[in-house]
Short mmCIF file of C-alpha atoms in Angstrom, two decimals:
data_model
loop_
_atom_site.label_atom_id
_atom_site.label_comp_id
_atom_site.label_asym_id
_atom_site.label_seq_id
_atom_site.Cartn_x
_atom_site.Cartn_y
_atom_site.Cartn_z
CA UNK A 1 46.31 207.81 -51.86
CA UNK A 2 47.94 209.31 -55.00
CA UNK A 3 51.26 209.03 -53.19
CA UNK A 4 51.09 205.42 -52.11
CA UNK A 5 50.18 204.48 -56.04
CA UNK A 6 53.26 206.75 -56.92
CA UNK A 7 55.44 204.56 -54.48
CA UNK A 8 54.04 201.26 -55.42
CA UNK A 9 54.56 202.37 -59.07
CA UNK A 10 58.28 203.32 -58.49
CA UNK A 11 58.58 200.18 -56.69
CA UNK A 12 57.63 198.25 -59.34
CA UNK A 13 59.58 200.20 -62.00
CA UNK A 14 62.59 199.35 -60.03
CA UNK A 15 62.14 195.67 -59.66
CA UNK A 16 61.09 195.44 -63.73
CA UNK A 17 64.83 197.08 -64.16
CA UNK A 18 66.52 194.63 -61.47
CA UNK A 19 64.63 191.53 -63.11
CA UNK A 20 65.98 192.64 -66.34
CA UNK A 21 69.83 193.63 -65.34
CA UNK A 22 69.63 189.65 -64.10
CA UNK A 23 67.96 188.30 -67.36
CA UNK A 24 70.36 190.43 -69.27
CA UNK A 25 73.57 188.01 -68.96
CA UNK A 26 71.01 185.00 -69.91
CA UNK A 27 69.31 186.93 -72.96
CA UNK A 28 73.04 187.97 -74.06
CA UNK A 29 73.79 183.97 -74.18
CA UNK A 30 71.26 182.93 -76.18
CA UNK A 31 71.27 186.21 -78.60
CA UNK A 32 74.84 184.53 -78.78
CA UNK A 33 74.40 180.38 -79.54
CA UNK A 34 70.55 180.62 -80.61
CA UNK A 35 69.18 183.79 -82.44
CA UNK A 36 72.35 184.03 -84.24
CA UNK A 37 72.81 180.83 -85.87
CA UNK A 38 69.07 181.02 -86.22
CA UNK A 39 69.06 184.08 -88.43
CA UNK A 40 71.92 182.57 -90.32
CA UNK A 41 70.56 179.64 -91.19
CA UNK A 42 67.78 181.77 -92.71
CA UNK A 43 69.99 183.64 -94.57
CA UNK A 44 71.89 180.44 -96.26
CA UNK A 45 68.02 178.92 -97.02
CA UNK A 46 67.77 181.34 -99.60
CA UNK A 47 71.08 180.77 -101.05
CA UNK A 48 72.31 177.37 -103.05
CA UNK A 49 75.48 176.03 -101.17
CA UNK A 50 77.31 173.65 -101.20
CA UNK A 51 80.28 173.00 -98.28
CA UNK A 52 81.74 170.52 -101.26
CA UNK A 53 83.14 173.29 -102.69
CA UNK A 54 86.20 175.30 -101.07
CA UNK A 55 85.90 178.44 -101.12
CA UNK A 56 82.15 178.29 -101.03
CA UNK A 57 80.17 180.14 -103.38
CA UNK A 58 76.27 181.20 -102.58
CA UNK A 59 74.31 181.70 -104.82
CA UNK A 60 71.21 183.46 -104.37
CA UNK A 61 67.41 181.39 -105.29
CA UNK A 62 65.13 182.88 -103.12
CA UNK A 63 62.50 180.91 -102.40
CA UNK A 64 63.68 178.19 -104.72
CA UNK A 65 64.40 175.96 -101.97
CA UNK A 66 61.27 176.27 -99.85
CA UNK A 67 59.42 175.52 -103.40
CA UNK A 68 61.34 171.95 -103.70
CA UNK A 69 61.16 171.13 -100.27
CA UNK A 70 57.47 170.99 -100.72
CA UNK A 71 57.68 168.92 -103.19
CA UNK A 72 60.47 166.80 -101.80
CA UNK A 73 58.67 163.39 -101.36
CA UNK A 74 61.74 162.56 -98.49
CA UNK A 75 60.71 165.46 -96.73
CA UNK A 76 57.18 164.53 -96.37
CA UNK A 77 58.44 160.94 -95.69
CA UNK A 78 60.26 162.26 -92.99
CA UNK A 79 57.31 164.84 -91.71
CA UNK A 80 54.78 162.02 -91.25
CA UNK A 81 57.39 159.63 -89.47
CA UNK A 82 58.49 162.22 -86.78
CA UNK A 83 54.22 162.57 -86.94
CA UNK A 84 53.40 158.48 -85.92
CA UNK A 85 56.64 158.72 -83.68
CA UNK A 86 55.49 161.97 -81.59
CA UNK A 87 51.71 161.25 -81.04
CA UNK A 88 52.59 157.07 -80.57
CA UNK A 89 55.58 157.52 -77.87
CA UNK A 90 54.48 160.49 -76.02
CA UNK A 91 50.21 158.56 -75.76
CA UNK A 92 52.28 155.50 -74.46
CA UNK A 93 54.80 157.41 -72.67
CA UNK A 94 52.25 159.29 -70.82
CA UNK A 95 49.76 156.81 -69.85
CA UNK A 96 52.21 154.51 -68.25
CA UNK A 97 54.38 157.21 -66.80
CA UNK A 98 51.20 158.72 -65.33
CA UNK A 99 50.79 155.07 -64.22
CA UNK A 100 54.10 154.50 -62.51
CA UNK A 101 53.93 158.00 -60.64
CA UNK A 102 50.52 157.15 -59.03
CA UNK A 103 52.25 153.49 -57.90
CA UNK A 104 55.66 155.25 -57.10
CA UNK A 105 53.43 157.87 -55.06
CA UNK A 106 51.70 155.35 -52.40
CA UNK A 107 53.05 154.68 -49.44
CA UNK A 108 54.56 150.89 -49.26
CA UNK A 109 57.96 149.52 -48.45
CA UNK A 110 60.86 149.85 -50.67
CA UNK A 111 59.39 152.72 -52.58
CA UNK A 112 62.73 154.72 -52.59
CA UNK A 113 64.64 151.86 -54.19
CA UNK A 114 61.73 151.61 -56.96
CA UNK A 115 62.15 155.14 -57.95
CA UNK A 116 65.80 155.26 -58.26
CA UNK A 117 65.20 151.67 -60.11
CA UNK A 118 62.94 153.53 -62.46
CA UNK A 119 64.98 155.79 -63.69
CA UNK A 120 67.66 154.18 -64.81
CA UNK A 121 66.92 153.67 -68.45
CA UNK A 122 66.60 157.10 -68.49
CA UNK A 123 69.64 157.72 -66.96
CA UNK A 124 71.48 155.83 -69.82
CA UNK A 125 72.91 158.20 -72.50
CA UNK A 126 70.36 157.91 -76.03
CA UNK A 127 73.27 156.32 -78.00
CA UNK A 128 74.31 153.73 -75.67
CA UNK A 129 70.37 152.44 -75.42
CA UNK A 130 70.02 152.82 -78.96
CA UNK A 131 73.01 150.84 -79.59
CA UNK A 132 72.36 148.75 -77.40
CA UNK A 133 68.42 147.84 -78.45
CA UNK A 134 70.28 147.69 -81.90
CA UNK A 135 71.94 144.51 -80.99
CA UNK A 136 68.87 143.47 -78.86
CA UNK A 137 67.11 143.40 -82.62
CA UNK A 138 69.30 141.34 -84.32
CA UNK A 139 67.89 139.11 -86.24
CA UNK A 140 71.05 136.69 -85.84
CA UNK A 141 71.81 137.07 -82.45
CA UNK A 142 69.13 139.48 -81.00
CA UNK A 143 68.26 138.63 -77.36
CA UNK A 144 64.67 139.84 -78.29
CA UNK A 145 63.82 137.35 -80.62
CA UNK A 146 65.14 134.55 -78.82
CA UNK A 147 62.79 135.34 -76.09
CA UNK A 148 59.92 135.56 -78.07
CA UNK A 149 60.60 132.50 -79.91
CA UNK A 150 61.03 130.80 -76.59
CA UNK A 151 57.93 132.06 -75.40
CA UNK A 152 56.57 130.76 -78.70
CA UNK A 153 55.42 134.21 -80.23
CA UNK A 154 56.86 133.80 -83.24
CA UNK A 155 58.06 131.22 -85.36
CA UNK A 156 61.12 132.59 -86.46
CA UNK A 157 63.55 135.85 -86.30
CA UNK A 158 62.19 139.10 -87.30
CA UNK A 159 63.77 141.26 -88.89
CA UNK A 160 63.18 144.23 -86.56
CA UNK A 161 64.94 146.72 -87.71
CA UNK A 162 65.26 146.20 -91.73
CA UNK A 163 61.16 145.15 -92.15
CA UNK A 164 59.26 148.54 -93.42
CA UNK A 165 56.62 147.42 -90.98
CA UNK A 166 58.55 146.86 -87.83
CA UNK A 167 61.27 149.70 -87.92
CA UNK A 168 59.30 152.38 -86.54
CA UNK A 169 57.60 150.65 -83.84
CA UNK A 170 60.53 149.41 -83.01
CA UNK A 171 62.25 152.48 -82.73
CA UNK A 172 59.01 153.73 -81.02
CA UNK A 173 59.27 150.94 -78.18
CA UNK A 174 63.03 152.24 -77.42
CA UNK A 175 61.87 155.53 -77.20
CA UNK A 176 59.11 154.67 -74.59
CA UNK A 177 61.46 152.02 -72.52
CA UNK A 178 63.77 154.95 -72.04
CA UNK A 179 61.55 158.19 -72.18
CA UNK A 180 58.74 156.68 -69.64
CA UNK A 181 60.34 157.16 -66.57
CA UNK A 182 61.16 161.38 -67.31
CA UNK A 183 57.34 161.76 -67.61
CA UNK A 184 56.69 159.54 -64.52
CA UNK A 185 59.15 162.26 -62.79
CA UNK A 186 57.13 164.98 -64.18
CA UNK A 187 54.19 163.66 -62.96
CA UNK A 188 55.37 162.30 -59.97
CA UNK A 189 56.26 166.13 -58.64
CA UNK A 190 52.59 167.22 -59.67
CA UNK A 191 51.10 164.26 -57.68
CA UNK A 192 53.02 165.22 -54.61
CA UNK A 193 51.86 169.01 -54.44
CA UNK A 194 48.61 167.42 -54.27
CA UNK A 195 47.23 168.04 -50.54
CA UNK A 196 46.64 164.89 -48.73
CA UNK A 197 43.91 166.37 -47.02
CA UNK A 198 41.34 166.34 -49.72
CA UNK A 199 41.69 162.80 -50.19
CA UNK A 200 41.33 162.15 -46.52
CA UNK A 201 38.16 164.39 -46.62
CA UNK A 202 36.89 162.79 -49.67
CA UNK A 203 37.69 159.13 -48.24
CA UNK A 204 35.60 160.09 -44.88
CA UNK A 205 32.73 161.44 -47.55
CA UNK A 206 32.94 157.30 -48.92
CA UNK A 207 34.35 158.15 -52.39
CA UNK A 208 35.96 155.53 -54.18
CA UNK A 209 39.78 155.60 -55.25
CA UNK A 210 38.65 155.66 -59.20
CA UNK A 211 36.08 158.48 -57.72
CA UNK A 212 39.28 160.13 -56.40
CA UNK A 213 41.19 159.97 -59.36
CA UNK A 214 39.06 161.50 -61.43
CA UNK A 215 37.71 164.37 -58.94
CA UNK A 216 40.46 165.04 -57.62
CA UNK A 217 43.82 163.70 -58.89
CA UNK A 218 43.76 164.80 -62.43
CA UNK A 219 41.83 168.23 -62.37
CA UNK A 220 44.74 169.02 -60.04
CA UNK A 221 47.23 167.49 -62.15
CA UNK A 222 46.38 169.17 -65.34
CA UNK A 223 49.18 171.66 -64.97
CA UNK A 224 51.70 169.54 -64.22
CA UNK A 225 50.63 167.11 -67.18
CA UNK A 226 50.14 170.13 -69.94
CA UNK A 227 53.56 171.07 -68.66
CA UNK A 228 55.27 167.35 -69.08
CA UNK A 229 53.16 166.65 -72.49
CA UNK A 230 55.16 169.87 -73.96
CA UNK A 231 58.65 169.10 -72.65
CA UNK A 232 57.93 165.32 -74.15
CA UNK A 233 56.38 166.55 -77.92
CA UNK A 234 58.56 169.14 -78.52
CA UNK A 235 61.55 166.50 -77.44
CA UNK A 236 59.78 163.74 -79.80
CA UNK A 237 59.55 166.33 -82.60
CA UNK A 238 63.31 166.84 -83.23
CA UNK A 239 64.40 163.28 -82.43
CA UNK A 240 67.21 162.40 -84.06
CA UNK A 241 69.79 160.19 -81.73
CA UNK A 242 67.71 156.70 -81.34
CA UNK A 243 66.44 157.15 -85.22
CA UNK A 244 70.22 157.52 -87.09
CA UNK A 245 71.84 155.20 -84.36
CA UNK A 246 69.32 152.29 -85.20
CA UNK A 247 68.28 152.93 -88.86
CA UNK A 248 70.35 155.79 -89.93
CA UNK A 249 69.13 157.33 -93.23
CA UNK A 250 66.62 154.93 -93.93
CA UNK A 251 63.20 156.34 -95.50
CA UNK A 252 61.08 154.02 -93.42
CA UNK A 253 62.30 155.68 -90.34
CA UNK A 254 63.75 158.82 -90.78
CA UNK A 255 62.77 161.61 -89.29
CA UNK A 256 62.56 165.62 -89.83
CA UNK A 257 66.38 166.13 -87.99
CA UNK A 258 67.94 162.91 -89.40
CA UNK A 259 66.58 163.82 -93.19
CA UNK A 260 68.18 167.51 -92.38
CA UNK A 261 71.48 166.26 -91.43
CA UNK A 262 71.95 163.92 -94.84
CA UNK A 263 71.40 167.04 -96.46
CA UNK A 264 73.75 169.21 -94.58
CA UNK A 265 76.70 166.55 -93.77
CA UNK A 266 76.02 164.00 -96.55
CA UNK A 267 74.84 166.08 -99.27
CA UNK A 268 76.53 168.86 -98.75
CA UNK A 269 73.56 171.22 -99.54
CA UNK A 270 73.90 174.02 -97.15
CA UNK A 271 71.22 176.14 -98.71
CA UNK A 272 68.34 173.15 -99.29
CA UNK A 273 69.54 172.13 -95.64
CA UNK A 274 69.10 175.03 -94.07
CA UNK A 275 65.67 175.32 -95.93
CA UNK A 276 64.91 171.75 -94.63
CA UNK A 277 65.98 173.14 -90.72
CA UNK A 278 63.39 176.40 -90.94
CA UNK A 279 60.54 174.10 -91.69
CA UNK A 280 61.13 172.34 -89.06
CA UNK A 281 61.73 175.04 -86.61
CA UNK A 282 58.34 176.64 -87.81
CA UNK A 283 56.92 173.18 -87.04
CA UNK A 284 57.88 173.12 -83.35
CA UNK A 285 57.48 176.76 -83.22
CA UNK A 286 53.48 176.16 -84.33
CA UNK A 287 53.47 172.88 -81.60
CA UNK A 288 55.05 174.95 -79.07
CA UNK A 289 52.66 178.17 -79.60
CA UNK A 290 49.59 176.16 -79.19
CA UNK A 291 50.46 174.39 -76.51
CA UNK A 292 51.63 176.96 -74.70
CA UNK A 293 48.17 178.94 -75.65
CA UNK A 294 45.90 175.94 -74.24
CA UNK A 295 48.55 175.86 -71.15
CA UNK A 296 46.99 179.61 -70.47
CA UNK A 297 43.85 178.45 -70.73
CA UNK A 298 43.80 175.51 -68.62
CA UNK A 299 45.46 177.86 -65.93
CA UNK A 300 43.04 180.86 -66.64
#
Protein backbone atom coordinates (compact mmCIF):
# COMPACT_ATOMS: atom_id res chain seq x y z
CA UNK A 1 0.00 0.00 0.00
CA UNK A 2 2.70 2.50 1.10
CA UNK A 3 4.38 1.90 -2.25
CA UNK A 4 1.43 2.46 -4.53
CA UNK A 5 0.79 6.03 -2.55
CA UNK A 6 4.63 6.62 -3.11
CA UNK A 7 4.05 6.00 -6.97
CA UNK A 8 0.86 7.86 -7.27
CA UNK A 9 2.62 10.69 -5.34
CA UNK A 10 5.68 10.74 -7.75
CA UNK A 11 3.26 10.59 -10.46
CA UNK A 12 1.67 13.47 -9.56
CA UNK A 13 4.82 15.44 -8.67
CA UNK A 14 5.85 14.87 -12.17
CA UNK A 15 2.78 16.00 -13.97
CA UNK A 16 2.60 19.36 -11.44
CA UNK A 17 6.34 20.00 -13.02
CA UNK A 18 5.19 19.14 -16.77
CA UNK A 19 1.95 21.40 -16.29
CA UNK A 20 4.19 24.07 -15.15
CA UNK A 21 7.29 23.77 -17.83
CA UNK A 22 4.02 24.34 -20.37
CA UNK A 23 2.47 27.32 -18.37
CA UNK A 24 5.94 28.68 -18.04
CA UNK A 25 6.21 30.27 -21.74
CA UNK A 26 2.48 31.72 -21.08
CA UNK A 27 3.29 33.10 -17.42
CA UNK A 28 6.69 34.58 -18.99
CA UNK A 29 4.26 36.58 -21.58
CA UNK A 30 2.17 38.10 -19.40
CA UNK A 31 4.99 38.80 -16.55
CA UNK A 32 6.13 40.59 -19.88
CA UNK A 33 2.92 42.91 -21.40
CA UNK A 34 0.74 42.75 -18.04
CA UNK A 35 2.48 42.64 -14.54
CA UNK A 36 5.04 44.90 -15.82
CA UNK A 37 3.26 47.80 -17.06
CA UNK A 38 1.00 47.06 -14.14
CA UNK A 39 3.61 47.68 -11.49
CA UNK A 40 4.70 50.69 -13.43
CA UNK A 41 1.79 52.35 -13.60
CA UNK A 42 1.80 52.05 -9.79
CA UNK A 43 4.93 53.42 -9.50
CA UNK A 44 4.11 56.74 -11.74
CA UNK A 45 0.57 57.06 -9.44
CA UNK A 46 2.62 58.20 -6.78
CA UNK A 47 4.62 60.55 -8.75
CA UNK A 48 3.26 64.05 -10.48
CA UNK A 49 4.04 63.80 -14.31
CA UNK A 50 3.50 65.31 -16.85
CA UNK A 51 4.48 63.82 -20.66
CA UNK A 52 4.12 67.84 -21.60
CA UNK A 53 7.32 68.26 -20.47
CA UNK A 54 10.54 66.78 -22.34
CA UNK A 55 12.66 65.41 -20.45
CA UNK A 56 10.07 64.43 -17.91
CA UNK A 57 10.52 65.17 -14.43
CA UNK A 58 8.60 63.02 -11.49
CA UNK A 59 8.05 64.25 -8.78
CA UNK A 60 7.24 62.32 -5.87
CA UNK A 61 3.36 63.02 -3.83
CA UNK A 62 2.60 59.92 -2.45
CA UNK A 63 -0.69 59.46 -1.96
CA UNK A 64 -1.53 62.93 -3.14
CA UNK A 65 -3.15 61.68 -6.12
CA UNK A 66 -5.33 58.91 -4.73
CA UNK A 67 -6.51 61.83 -2.15
CA UNK A 68 -7.82 64.11 -5.25
CA UNK A 69 -9.12 61.44 -7.16
CA UNK A 70 -11.57 60.94 -4.40
CA UNK A 71 -12.54 64.02 -4.49
CA UNK A 72 -12.50 64.44 -8.24
CA UNK A 73 -16.27 65.05 -8.97
CA UNK A 74 -15.33 63.70 -12.92
CA UNK A 75 -14.17 60.67 -11.49
CA UNK A 76 -17.23 59.85 -9.65
CA UNK A 77 -19.16 61.11 -12.76
CA UNK A 78 -17.45 58.68 -14.62
CA UNK A 79 -17.70 55.71 -11.76
CA UNK A 80 -21.51 55.86 -11.67
CA UNK A 81 -21.85 56.01 -15.61
CA UNK A 82 -19.67 52.85 -16.29
CA UNK A 83 -22.20 51.75 -13.01
CA UNK A 84 -25.91 52.40 -15.06
CA UNK A 85 -23.98 51.18 -18.27
CA UNK A 86 -22.70 47.69 -16.73
CA UNK A 87 -25.80 46.55 -14.68
CA UNK A 88 -28.37 48.15 -17.74
CA UNK A 89 -26.53 46.38 -20.88
CA UNK A 90 -25.38 43.23 -19.41
CA UNK A 91 -29.65 42.73 -17.52
CA UNK A 92 -30.75 43.44 -21.20
CA UNK A 93 -27.99 41.72 -22.83
CA UNK A 94 -28.60 38.66 -20.90
CA UNK A 95 -32.22 38.23 -20.89
CA UNK A 96 -32.56 38.46 -24.59
CA UNK A 97 -29.39 36.61 -25.39
CA UNK A 98 -30.62 33.87 -23.03
CA UNK A 99 -33.76 34.36 -25.18
CA UNK A 100 -32.29 33.97 -28.62
CA UNK A 101 -30.14 30.81 -27.54
CA UNK A 102 -33.28 28.90 -26.33
CA UNK A 103 -35.02 29.93 -30.02
CA UNK A 104 -31.62 29.36 -31.88
CA UNK A 105 -31.49 25.89 -29.87
CA UNK A 106 -34.93 24.22 -31.21
CA UNK A 107 -35.03 22.28 -33.92
CA UNK A 108 -36.86 24.13 -37.07
CA UNK A 109 -35.77 24.89 -40.58
CA UNK A 110 -33.24 27.42 -41.42
CA UNK A 111 -31.78 27.47 -37.98
CA UNK A 112 -28.12 27.49 -39.28
CA UNK A 113 -28.69 30.58 -41.39
CA UNK A 114 -30.33 32.34 -38.16
CA UNK A 115 -27.29 31.81 -36.14
CA UNK A 116 -24.76 32.97 -38.51
CA UNK A 117 -27.48 35.94 -39.11
CA UNK A 118 -27.20 36.61 -35.43
CA UNK A 119 -23.99 37.23 -35.11
CA UNK A 120 -23.24 39.58 -37.33
CA UNK A 121 -23.49 42.76 -35.37
CA UNK A 122 -21.17 41.26 -33.31
CA UNK A 123 -18.96 40.45 -35.86
CA UNK A 124 -18.67 44.21 -36.82
CA UNK A 125 -15.54 45.88 -35.33
CA UNK A 126 -16.84 48.42 -32.02
CA UNK A 127 -15.77 51.55 -33.99
CA UNK A 128 -17.37 50.90 -37.19
CA UNK A 129 -20.95 50.23 -35.20
CA UNK A 130 -20.31 53.04 -33.09
CA UNK A 131 -19.70 55.19 -35.96
CA UNK A 132 -22.03 54.02 -37.63
CA UNK A 133 -25.12 54.31 -34.82
CA UNK A 134 -23.42 57.84 -34.60
CA UNK A 135 -24.82 58.84 -37.88
CA UNK A 136 -27.96 56.65 -37.24
CA UNK A 137 -28.55 59.48 -34.27
CA UNK A 138 -28.33 62.40 -36.11
CA UNK A 139 -30.58 64.65 -35.39
CA UNK A 140 -30.35 66.15 -39.09
CA UNK A 141 -30.13 63.24 -41.02
CA UNK A 142 -30.36 60.27 -38.53
CA UNK A 143 -32.17 57.25 -40.07
CA UNK A 144 -33.48 56.62 -36.45
CA UNK A 145 -35.48 59.49 -36.07
CA UNK A 146 -36.98 59.46 -39.32
CA UNK A 147 -38.39 56.15 -38.52
CA UNK A 148 -39.78 57.04 -35.44
CA UNK A 149 -41.29 60.12 -36.67
CA UNK A 150 -42.81 58.07 -39.43
CA UNK A 151 -44.11 55.71 -37.13
CA UNK A 152 -45.41 58.77 -35.30
CA UNK A 153 -43.37 58.34 -31.95
CA UNK A 154 -42.23 61.49 -31.77
CA UNK A 155 -42.98 64.73 -32.99
CA UNK A 156 -39.78 65.89 -33.93
CA UNK A 157 -35.81 64.98 -34.00
CA UNK A 158 -34.15 64.12 -30.85
CA UNK A 159 -31.26 64.98 -30.09
CA UNK A 160 -29.85 61.54 -29.20
CA UNK A 161 -26.68 61.93 -28.60
CA UNK A 162 -26.17 65.71 -27.21
CA UNK A 163 -29.57 65.47 -24.67
CA UNK A 164 -28.11 64.65 -20.94
CA UNK A 165 -31.08 62.33 -20.80
CA UNK A 166 -30.75 60.33 -23.94
CA UNK A 167 -26.86 59.90 -24.32
CA UNK A 168 -26.41 57.05 -22.16
CA UNK A 169 -29.26 55.01 -23.14
CA UNK A 170 -28.38 55.57 -26.26
CA UNK A 171 -25.04 54.46 -25.99
CA UNK A 172 -26.54 51.61 -23.83
CA UNK A 173 -28.89 50.41 -26.82
CA UNK A 174 -25.59 50.15 -29.15
CA UNK A 175 -23.97 48.27 -26.70
CA UNK A 176 -26.85 45.66 -26.42
CA UNK A 177 -27.60 45.60 -30.46
CA UNK A 178 -24.01 44.53 -30.78
CA UNK A 179 -23.07 42.70 -27.43
CA UNK A 180 -26.45 40.42 -27.42
CA UNK A 181 -25.55 37.96 -29.75
CA UNK A 182 -21.79 37.02 -27.76
CA UNK A 183 -23.97 36.13 -24.71
CA UNK A 184 -26.54 34.23 -26.87
CA UNK A 185 -23.22 32.20 -27.99
CA UNK A 186 -22.31 31.73 -24.47
CA UNK A 187 -25.42 30.48 -23.66
CA UNK A 188 -26.15 28.76 -26.61
CA UNK A 189 -22.96 26.20 -25.85
CA UNK A 190 -24.41 25.69 -22.19
CA UNK A 191 -27.89 24.85 -23.62
CA UNK A 192 -26.44 22.27 -25.92
CA UNK A 193 -24.44 20.21 -23.18
CA UNK A 194 -27.77 19.90 -21.80
CA UNK A 195 -28.85 16.05 -22.24
CA UNK A 196 -31.85 15.67 -24.32
CA UNK A 197 -32.84 12.86 -22.41
CA UNK A 198 -34.11 14.56 -19.34
CA UNK A 199 -36.40 16.56 -21.24
CA UNK A 200 -37.72 13.56 -23.04
CA UNK A 201 -38.14 11.88 -19.57
CA UNK A 202 -39.65 14.88 -18.09
CA UNK A 203 -42.06 15.41 -21.25
CA UNK A 204 -43.28 11.55 -20.84
CA UNK A 205 -43.73 12.55 -16.83
CA UNK A 206 -46.41 15.56 -18.52
CA UNK A 207 -44.27 18.57 -17.45
CA UNK A 208 -44.84 21.65 -19.13
CA UNK A 209 -42.11 23.53 -21.30
CA UNK A 210 -42.14 26.64 -18.62
CA UNK A 211 -42.01 23.49 -16.01
CA UNK A 212 -38.91 22.47 -18.03
CA UNK A 213 -37.28 25.60 -18.07
CA UNK A 214 -37.20 26.19 -14.79
CA UNK A 215 -36.40 22.46 -13.48
CA UNK A 216 -34.32 21.73 -15.70
CA UNK A 217 -32.89 24.27 -18.19
CA UNK A 218 -31.53 26.85 -15.91
CA UNK A 219 -30.28 24.84 -12.76
CA UNK A 220 -28.18 23.24 -15.50
CA UNK A 221 -27.32 26.35 -17.08
CA UNK A 222 -26.11 28.18 -14.10
CA UNK A 223 -22.49 27.53 -14.94
CA UNK A 224 -22.53 28.42 -18.20
CA UNK A 225 -24.51 31.75 -17.34
CA UNK A 226 -22.16 32.73 -14.11
CA UNK A 227 -19.44 32.10 -16.63
CA UNK A 228 -20.98 34.49 -19.60
CA UNK A 229 -22.31 37.21 -16.88
CA UNK A 230 -18.38 37.62 -15.92
CA UNK A 231 -16.88 37.70 -19.41
CA UNK A 232 -19.87 40.43 -20.18
CA UNK A 233 -19.36 42.78 -16.67
CA UNK A 234 -15.92 42.76 -16.57
CA UNK A 235 -16.08 43.71 -20.59
CA UNK A 236 -18.88 46.48 -19.68
CA UNK A 237 -16.66 47.75 -16.83
CA UNK A 238 -13.71 49.04 -18.93
CA UNK A 239 -15.74 50.14 -21.96
CA UNK A 240 -14.27 52.65 -23.66
CA UNK A 241 -14.59 52.24 -27.74
CA UNK A 242 -18.58 52.86 -28.29
CA UNK A 243 -18.44 55.71 -25.33
CA UNK A 244 -15.37 58.14 -26.94
CA UNK A 245 -16.47 57.18 -30.59
CA UNK A 246 -20.12 58.50 -29.94
CA UNK A 247 -19.73 61.13 -27.15
CA UNK A 248 -16.08 61.37 -26.62
CA UNK A 249 -15.20 63.27 -23.39
CA UNK A 250 -18.49 64.25 -22.54
CA UNK A 251 -19.44 64.13 -18.64
CA UNK A 252 -22.89 62.78 -19.34
CA UNK A 253 -21.39 59.71 -20.77
CA UNK A 254 -18.05 59.12 -19.94
CA UNK A 255 -16.89 56.39 -18.47
CA UNK A 256 -13.99 55.09 -15.96
CA UNK A 257 -11.41 54.26 -19.26
CA UNK A 258 -12.52 57.25 -21.40
CA UNK A 259 -12.12 59.80 -18.18
CA UNK A 260 -8.48 57.94 -17.74
CA UNK A 261 -7.39 58.50 -21.19
CA UNK A 262 -8.23 62.57 -21.16
CA UNK A 263 -6.04 62.51 -18.36
CA UNK A 264 -3.20 60.55 -19.76
CA UNK A 265 -3.36 61.74 -23.64
CA UNK A 266 -5.21 65.07 -23.20
CA UNK A 267 -4.00 66.24 -19.99
CA UNK A 268 -0.93 65.03 -19.97
CA UNK A 269 -1.03 63.95 -16.25
CA UNK A 270 0.86 60.77 -16.13
CA UNK A 271 0.92 60.53 -12.39
CA UNK A 272 -3.07 61.57 -11.65
CA UNK A 273 -3.65 59.14 -14.74
CA UNK A 274 -2.07 56.44 -13.65
CA UNK A 275 -3.80 57.04 -10.18
CA UNK A 276 -7.14 57.24 -12.14
CA UNK A 277 -6.07 53.54 -14.00
CA UNK A 278 -5.34 51.67 -10.34
CA UNK A 279 -8.77 52.57 -9.18
CA UNK A 280 -10.12 51.19 -11.76
CA UNK A 281 -8.15 48.07 -11.91
CA UNK A 282 -9.01 47.56 -8.10
CA UNK A 283 -12.61 48.01 -9.28
CA UNK A 284 -12.63 45.07 -11.72
CA UNK A 285 -10.25 43.31 -9.58
CA UNK A 286 -13.13 43.50 -6.54
CA UNK A 287 -16.00 42.52 -9.55
CA UNK A 288 -13.87 39.85 -10.76
CA UNK A 289 -12.98 38.33 -7.12
CA UNK A 290 -16.55 38.04 -6.19
CA UNK A 291 -17.72 36.69 -9.00
CA UNK A 292 -15.36 34.33 -9.33
CA UNK A 293 -16.02 33.42 -5.38
CA UNK A 294 -19.96 32.89 -6.02
CA UNK A 295 -18.80 30.93 -9.39
CA UNK A 296 -17.17 28.34 -6.62
CA UNK A 297 -20.04 28.26 -4.89
CA UNK A 298 -22.59 27.67 -7.39
CA UNK A 299 -20.22 24.76 -8.58
CA UNK A 300 -19.49 23.47 -4.96
Amino acid sequence: MEIVVAQHSRLAARRTRTAWFFLLPSLLVLLVVAAYPLWRTFQLSFYQVSILQFPLQPEWVGLENYRYLLADSYWWISLRNTAVFTVVSVAFETVLGLGIALVVNANFTGRGLMRTAMLVPWAIPTVVSAQMWRWMYNDVYGVVNDLLMRAHLIAQPLAWLSDPQLALPGIIAVDVWKTTPFMALLLLAGLQSIPRELYEASTVDGASPWQQFWRITLPLLKPALLVALIFRTLDALRVFDVIYVMTGTNPTTMSMSVYARQQLVDFGALGYGSAVSMGIFLIIALFAAAYLVSLRVELD
